[in-house]
Amino acid sequence: MGWLGHEAGGLGVGLAKVYVSSTVADLAEERQAVLDWLRLARHQAVDSYLPASDTVRASCLDDVAACDLYVLIAGHRYGFVPAHDNPEGLSITQLEFRRAGEAGIPRVALLRTSVPDVRASDLLDPVRAPLVAGFRDEVAAAVRAAEFSDLKGLVQGLSTGVPAELAKLDQREQQQAVREAGLVLRVAPRPVYLAGRDELLAELDARLAGDGGGPRTAVLCGLGGAGKTSVAVEYAHRHLAEVEVCWQFAAEDPALLAAEFGVLAAQLGAAADARDPVATVHGVLARMAPGWLVVFDNAPDGRRSRRSCRPRARAGC
């Protein structure tokens, strides 16, 4: 059993601008599958492939730097090598991969293991085959690449890698916002996968919204492993912009819970009363605006937890 309370609002995750990089002669079908998946997921897919030209390097690398996420599909073809401003003689695909890394843009790499048509690859070219192998080795050393042999495996790697990298990016952005806002925060990372919980989250929004005379509370009950903590954590992350304090307590052990109130008191800059750190935190929260949000995770008895630990300040949940 767990329970939480809160003030109002919502912090949504915006759609990502995703750059798709690959050779085309050998990966046209795979490239289109990735573009289709991204658009169905309502991300903005950036497809900057142009025929070989003097301007392709600058235009593609500028587009990479302007995106939120980079996706590489790598087969067994090295691709076009720009002649200008390219002292290492790298292909445009390898230049794009490095540009994303230099810009700190999260990278998802999908490496094809099968070779459907060796004639469309560079494996028979004694000059270019080592370049293909070297680039694939560079990718594997820089990121945790997903391997695939068919379109099903490609989409599986994509559907795993993109949400995971976007979740990390969202967490970094939230941490930066927390530092800038001076938010007192301790909450688990945002869940990467949380399917089928939109209705429950909407119900929490409705229940915990408003300006009532006391803290708003909600109790999430269910069997272990049902996803109660994930729902509470997702709700907390959506509302970080509206509070000064967001704290997740491990509530299964009363002694540990009291100790954690002491930790929170220190984070709030208050000298905790060793006999009653809970009262110390309650006193600080009572004077706080715009509000606070606390999550009591794995509370064995919701009613007992609410009586002993729930802050009585108005502006919170």
Short mmCIF file of C-alpha atoms in Angstrom, two decimals, residues 20-37 39 47 49 72-77 93 112 114 116-117 120-121 148 150-151 154-155:
data_model
loop_
_atom_site.label_atom_id
_atom_site.label_comp_id
_atom_site.label_asym_id
_atom_site.label_seq_id
_atom_site.Cartn_x
_atom_site.Cartn_y
_atom_site.Cartn_z
CA VAL A 20 17.87 9.36 -38.36
CA SER A 21 21.27 8.46 -39.83
CA SER A 22 22.12 5.59 -42.17
CA THR A 23 23.40 4.69 -45.57
CA VAL A 24 20.56 4.28 -48.03
CA ALA A 25 21.51 1.92 -50.82
CA ASP A 26 21.58 -1.04 -48.42
CA LEU A 27 19.15 0.14 -45.73
CA ALA A 28 16.28 1.90 -47.50
CA GLU A 29 13.63 -0.44 -46.07
CA GLU A 30 15.08 -0.29 -42.57
CA ARG A 31 15.38 3.49 -42.71
CA GLN A 32 11.74 3.83 -43.72
CA ALA A 33 10.65 1.48 -40.92
CA VAL A 34 12.46 3.66 -38.37
CA LEU A 35 10.93 6.85 -39.78
CA ASP A 36 7.45 5.29 -39.73
CA TRP A 37 7.89 4.09 -36.12
CA ARG A 39 6.16 9.29 -36.60
CA ASP A 47 15.53 12.74 -42.44
CA TYR A 49 19.66 12.44 -46.51
CA LEU A 72 21.89 5.31 -36.26
CA ILE A 73 21.08 2.32 -38.45
CA ALA A 74 24.38 0.72 -39.46
CA GLY A 75 24.72 -2.01 -42.04
CA HIS A 76 27.75 -3.08 -44.04
CA ARG A 77 28.17 -0.12 -46.37
CA THR A 93 27.27 8.69 -41.52
CA ARG A 112 22.54 -5.01 -38.69
CA SER A 114 22.76 -10.07 -41.52
CA PRO A 116 20.75 -9.76 -47.36
CA ASP A 117 22.59 -8.66 -50.53
CA ALA A 120 24.79 -3.68 -51.84
CA SER A 121 27.47 -3.81 -49.17
CA PHE A 148 19.16 -6.88 -35.48
CA ASP A 150 15.40 -8.35 -39.70
CA LEU A 151 12.77 -5.62 -39.46
CA LEU A 154 15.09 -3.52 -35.77
CA VAL A 155 11.79 -2.24 -34.39
#
